[in-house]
């Protein structure tokens, strides 16, 4: 069983390093398209070789992956259709063609659509290969090789990938072909996706590509850190997914993808610059600002005094929020209550003075 | 006569069916500070993109230092509009400025200490050393523009092309950028700058190209920066719209 865990981890690592650039380039859905259309490449290569183990299947998948990217680009370049629609039409057309071919001609061979779509990492250890005298699962060997290739690609083209992702125009002027880098990246995405089919299937492989990178994106401020943090999340997701899948007896790729979602949501909500702390900060800011504005209103009055009705109608406050604000102001000694309503104290006067400076408002 | 660093003849560009610029003939003098001005939609950005070979013209020819643009690009330091890149990209100020050195490195080669020193020099010219480790998303508009100019300085080209570098920035940064441009001109550099504020053209530039689909006027400020030329460029627009 430990081999199953290894396969999941290596899949997650090999996909997530490319995922970093896919996320930054806004290519998540293009990747989803590729991970489906490459089935056509597999099917066509299978018809020619009649061998499900042939390396031509991977080459076929790579070529169809490139064709997918190219067709999407051609359609976008006409400027008649936007990227999402272009992806939608190319993706489904090529995938449908693959389904038609399988259902018409390949019914009697073992090209199991269920396994292609959903993957079954538990079967991975059944296909074994001898490497340096050791018997290892074929998937583990192939994916490890791809992990090395993908890491090598990123290490070698790091500077070019960074520049062409951040500022393609500048990359072009500086003499780096963004097109070449783009197609190299997408070739590796296709090959990685097809190799990961056995383990995680074509539907969920998108999650393995982008979820760790997206989660890392929320936390880092450097590209190199994003890669390392993605690796950490890829490891965490696949390990927890493996344990959950084993424990609950459910699909491990499904469990990994769902864990990835939970981890992403936790980071999204709870990181220091995340959703919760931003909302809390905004909420507090609003309160502070509302109170400052009440004081400013009093400050503009010649007697420095406004009635309760005056304040409520000016700021459109209901009784509850009025009470909250005014209690806070009374407690801090910025205002005092009297028969005419509320009057600004000396302290309150000083506070409005600083508020004007802080928000760069003209003096009264 | 000083020589021309750019010569454009009969350049026309169209997007889909709409012509953007028509029959452009112009020259940019070496060692000049040349402004490109014109109303919105006059084709200013399209013109400089065509000069840099970034779009396919319908007709016409561009020469940079007597060469085809493709072979002269490395000698251009381009300062894009702020909106053209993804400011949420996970990278730091120093990293972006270092990108100016990539052009001298070619494929695969890494940055070394000399490159970092050059980047720090450029940052100090733009008074941004203190921000070197900031993530770029945390910068203000003026600071972003300073980083772009620092990258261009780091690139160390002879010719700078800038797309609205003074758009939406603070007055201190504006002054710093213009002073830097003038200092670089004194070192022999040339500038082609898309500019939007008509009030400062005379103060900031020594040559001007007035554009509205085609060239309305060009030359030194004394020759071309005249009321009738400006009116012609801007009034045409108000009549048609």
PDB file of N, CA and C in Angstrom, chain B residues 126-167:
ATOM      1  N   UNK B 126      16.316  55.881  -8.886  1.00  0.00           N
ATOM      2  CA  UNK B 126      14.881  56.148  -8.756  1.00  0.00           C
ATOM      3  C   UNK B 126      14.454  56.265  -7.289  1.00  0.00           C
ATOM      4  N   UNK B 127      15.416  56.340  -6.381  1.00  0.00           N
ATOM      5  CA  UNK B 127      15.147  56.480  -4.945  1.00  0.00           C
ATOM      6  C   UNK B 127      14.202  55.397  -4.424  1.00  0.00           C
ATOM      7  N   UNK B 128      14.493  54.168  -4.790  1.00  0.00           N
ATOM      8  CA  UNK B 128      13.634  53.061  -4.383  1.00  0.00           C
ATOM      9  C   UNK B 128      14.406  51.955  -3.663  1.00  0.00           C
ATOM     10  N   UNK B 129      15.655  52.229  -3.230  1.00  0.00           N
ATOM     11  CA  UNK B 129      16.453  51.154  -2.603  1.00  0.00           C
ATOM     12  C   UNK B 129      15.737  50.561  -1.404  1.00  0.00           C
ATOM     13  N   UNK B 130      15.084  51.423  -0.637  1.00  0.00           N
ATOM     14  CA  UNK B 130      14.451  50.968   0.595  1.00  0.00           C
ATOM     15  C   UNK B 130      13.328  49.972   0.315  1.00  0.00           C
ATOM     16  N   UNK B 131      12.859  49.940  -0.947  1.00  0.00           N
ATOM     17  CA  UNK B 131      11.722  49.081  -1.279  1.00  0.00           C
ATOM     18  C   UNK B 131      12.152  47.781  -1.961  1.00  0.00           C
ATOM     19  N   UNK B 132      13.467  47.494  -1.984  1.00  0.00           N
ATOM     20  CA  UNK B 132      13.933  46.428  -2.863  1.00  0.00           C
ATOM     21  C   UNK B 132      13.303  45.060  -2.580  1.00  0.00           C
ATOM     22  N   UNK B 133      12.950  44.797  -1.326  1.00  0.00           N
ATOM     23  CA  UNK B 133      12.387  43.491  -1.003  1.00  0.00           C
ATOM     24  C   UNK B 133      10.858  43.493  -0.911  1.00  0.00           C
ATOM     25  N   UNK B 134      10.250  44.626  -1.226  1.00  0.00           N
ATOM     26  CA  UNK B 134       8.781  44.684  -1.216  1.00  0.00           C
ATOM     27  C   UNK B 134       8.190  43.826  -2.321  1.00  0.00           C
ATOM     28  N   UNK B 135       7.031  43.242  -2.031  1.00  0.00           N
ATOM     29  CA  UNK B 135       6.316  42.607  -3.131  1.00  0.00           C
ATOM     30  C   UNK B 135       5.672  43.698  -3.976  1.00  0.00           C
ATOM     31  N   UNK B 136       5.683  43.516  -5.289  1.00  0.00           N
ATOM     32  CA  UNK B 136       5.252  44.600  -6.173  1.00  0.00           C
ATOM     33  C   UNK B 136       3.791  44.979  -5.973  1.00  0.00           C
ATOM     34  N   UNK B 137       2.962  44.067  -5.466  1.00  0.00           N
ATOM     35  CA  UNK B 137       1.545  44.401  -5.266  1.00  0.00           C
ATOM     36  C   UNK B 137       1.362  45.463  -4.185  1.00  0.00           C
ATOM     37  N   UNK B 138       2.379  45.644  -3.334  1.00  0.00           N
ATOM     38  CA  UNK B 138       2.260  46.601  -2.228  1.00  0.00           C
ATOM     39  C   UNK B 138       2.670  48.018  -2.622  1.00  0.00           C
ATOM     40  N   UNK B 139       3.018  48.227  -3.902  1.00  0.00           N
ATOM     41  CA  UNK B 139       3.514  49.538  -4.315  1.00  0.00           C
ATOM     42  C   UNK B 139       2.383  50.449  -4.757  1.00  0.00           C
ATOM     43  N   UNK B 140       2.599  51.763  -4.610  1.00  0.00           N
ATOM     44  CA  UNK B 140       1.640  52.736  -5.130  1.00  0.00           C
ATOM     45  C   UNK B 140       1.907  52.930  -6.625  1.00  0.00           C
ATOM     46  N   UNK B 141       1.006  53.665  -7.289  1.00  0.00           N
ATOM     47  CA  UNK B 141       1.147  53.888  -8.727  1.00  0.00           C
ATOM     48  C   UNK B 141       2.477  54.535  -9.081  1.00  0.00           C
ATOM     49  N   UNK B 142       2.860  55.542  -8.325  1.00  0.00           N
ATOM     50  CA  UNK B 142       4.114  56.236  -8.600  1.00  0.00           C
ATOM     51  C   UNK B 142       5.312  55.330  -8.400  1.00  0.00           C
ATOM     52  N   UNK B 143       5.243  54.510  -7.344  1.00  0.00           N
ATOM     53  CA  UNK B 143       6.352  53.591  -7.067  1.00  0.00           C
ATOM     54  C   UNK B 143       6.474  52.536  -8.167  1.00  0.00           C
ATOM     55  N   UNK B 144       5.329  52.077  -8.689  1.00  0.00           N
ATOM     56  CA  UNK B 144       5.358  51.100  -9.783  1.00  0.00           C
ATOM     57  C   UNK B 144       6.064  51.685 -11.002  1.00  0.00           C
ATOM     58  N   UNK B 145       5.742  52.943 -11.292  1.00  0.00           N
ATOM     59  CA  UNK B 145       6.363  53.576 -12.441  1.00  0.00           C
ATOM     60  C   UNK B 145       7.867  53.742 -12.219  1.00  0.00           C
ATOM     61  N   UNK B 146       8.260  54.046 -10.982  1.00  0.00           N
ATOM     62  CA  UNK B 146       9.702  54.149 -10.675  1.00  0.00           C
ATOM     63  C   UNK B 146      10.396  52.820 -10.901  1.00  0.00           C
ATOM     64  N   UNK B 147       9.735  51.734 -10.508  1.00  0.00           N
ATOM     65  CA  UNK B 147      10.322  50.406 -10.687  1.00  0.00           C
ATOM     66  C   UNK B 147      10.510  50.110 -12.172  1.00  0.00           C
ATOM     67  N   UNK B 148       9.500  50.451 -12.969  1.00  0.00           N
ATOM     68  CA  UNK B 148       9.608  50.236 -14.420  1.00  0.00           C
ATOM     69  C   UNK B 148      10.769  51.029 -15.005  1.00  0.00           C
ATOM     70  N   UNK B 149      10.911  52.279 -14.573  1.00  0.00           N
ATOM     71  CA  UNK B 149      11.990  53.095 -15.114  1.00  0.00           C
ATOM     72  C   UNK B 149      13.349  52.559 -14.642  1.00  0.00           C
ATOM     73  N   UNK B 150      13.396  52.088 -13.382  1.00  0.00           N
ATOM     74  CA  UNK B 150      14.634  51.484 -12.883  1.00  0.00           C
ATOM     75  C   UNK B 150      15.005  50.259 -13.725  1.00  0.00           C
ATOM     76  N   UNK B 151      13.998  49.470 -14.098  1.00  0.00           N
ATOM     77  CA  UNK B 151      14.273  48.304 -14.940  1.00  0.00           C
ATOM     78  C   UNK B 151      14.845  48.746 -16.287  1.00  0.00           C
ATOM     79  N   UNK B 152      14.267  49.821 -16.844  1.00  0.00           N
ATOM     80  CA  UNK B 152      14.756  50.327 -18.133  1.00  0.00           C
ATOM     81  C   UNK B 152      16.198  50.826 -18.009  1.00  0.00           C
ATOM     82  N   UNK B 153      16.497  51.509 -16.898  1.00  0.00           N
ATOM     83  CA  UNK B 153      17.864  52.006 -16.680  1.00  0.00           C
ATOM     84  C   UNK B 153      18.824  50.831 -16.570  1.00  0.00           C
ATOM     85  N   UNK B 154      18.372  49.796 -15.857  1.00  0.00           N
ATOM     86  CA  UNK B 154      19.165  48.583 -15.664  1.00  0.00           C
ATOM     87  C   UNK B 154      19.450  47.899 -16.999  1.00  0.00           C
ATOM     88  N   UNK B 155      18.515  48.002 -17.904  1.00  0.00           N
ATOM     89  CA  UNK B 155      18.643  47.441 -19.255  1.00  0.00           C
ATOM     90  C   UNK B 155      19.793  48.129 -20.009  1.00  0.00           C
ATOM     91  N   UNK B 156      20.012  49.423 -19.684  1.00  0.00           N
ATOM     92  CA  UNK B 156      21.122  50.186 -20.254  1.00  0.00           C
ATOM     93  C   UNK B 156      21.079  50.214 -21.777  1.00  0.00           C
ATOM     94  N   UNK B 157      19.915  50.537 -22.340  1.00  0.00           N
ATOM     95  CA  UNK B 157      19.787  50.662 -23.792  1.00  0.00           C
ATOM     96  C   UNK B 157      20.103  52.085 -24.206  1.00  0.00           C
ATOM     97  N   UNK B 158      20.214  52.301 -25.528  1.00  0.00           N
ATOM     98  CA  UNK B 158      20.460  53.653 -26.014  1.00  0.00           C
ATOM     99  C   UNK B 158      19.164  54.409 -26.227  1.00  0.00           C
ATOM    100  N   UNK B 159      18.077  53.640 -26.323  1.00  0.00           N
ATOM    101  CA  UNK B 159      16.829  54.233 -26.753  1.00  0.00           C
ATOM    102  C   UNK B 159      15.697  53.769 -25.836  1.00  0.00           C
ATOM    103  N   UNK B 160      14.970  54.736 -25.287  1.00  0.00           N
ATOM    104  CA  UNK B 160      13.872  54.407 -24.372  1.00  0.00           C
ATOM    105  C   UNK B 160      12.535  54.700 -25.034  1.00  0.00           C
ATOM    106  N   UNK B 161      11.626  53.735 -24.972  1.00  0.00           N
ATOM    107  CA  UNK B 161      10.256  53.978 -25.420  1.00  0.00           C
ATOM    108  C   UNK B 161       9.332  53.834 -24.219  1.00  0.00           C
ATOM    109  N   UNK B 162       8.542  54.871 -23.934  1.00  0.00           N
ATOM    110  CA  UNK B 162       7.710  54.856 -22.725  1.00  0.00           C
ATOM    111  C   UNK B 162       6.269  55.154 -23.085  1.00  0.00           C
ATOM    112  N   UNK B 163       5.369  54.366 -22.530  1.00  0.00           N
ATOM    113  CA  UNK B 163       3.946  54.549 -22.787  1.00  0.00           C
ATOM    114  C   UNK B 163       3.276  55.196 -21.574  1.00  0.00           C
ATOM    115  N   UNK B 164       3.019  56.483 -21.669  1.00  0.00           N
ATOM    116  CA  UNK B 164       2.367  57.248 -20.601  1.00  0.00           C
ATOM    117  C   UNK B 164       3.001  57.037 -19.223  1.00  0.00           C
ATOM    118  N   UNK B 165       4.304  57.296 -19.096  1.00  0.00           N
ATOM    119  CA  UNK B 165       4.958  57.050 -17.801  1.00  0.00           C
ATOM    120  C   UNK B 165       4.466  57.993 -16.702  1.00  0.00           C
ATOM    121  N   UNK B 166       3.828  59.104 -17.063  1.00  0.00           N
ATOM    122  CA  UNK B 166       3.424  60.073 -16.044  1.00  0.00           C
ATOM    123  C   UNK B 166       1.939  59.982 -15.717  1.00  0.00           C
ATOM    124  N   UNK B 167       1.295  58.947 -16.250  1.00  0.00           N
ATOM    125  CA  UNK B 167      -0.144  58.790 -16.014  1.00  0.00           C
ATOM    126  C   UNK B 167      -0.409  58.311 -14.586  1.00  0.00           C
TER     127      UNK B 167
END
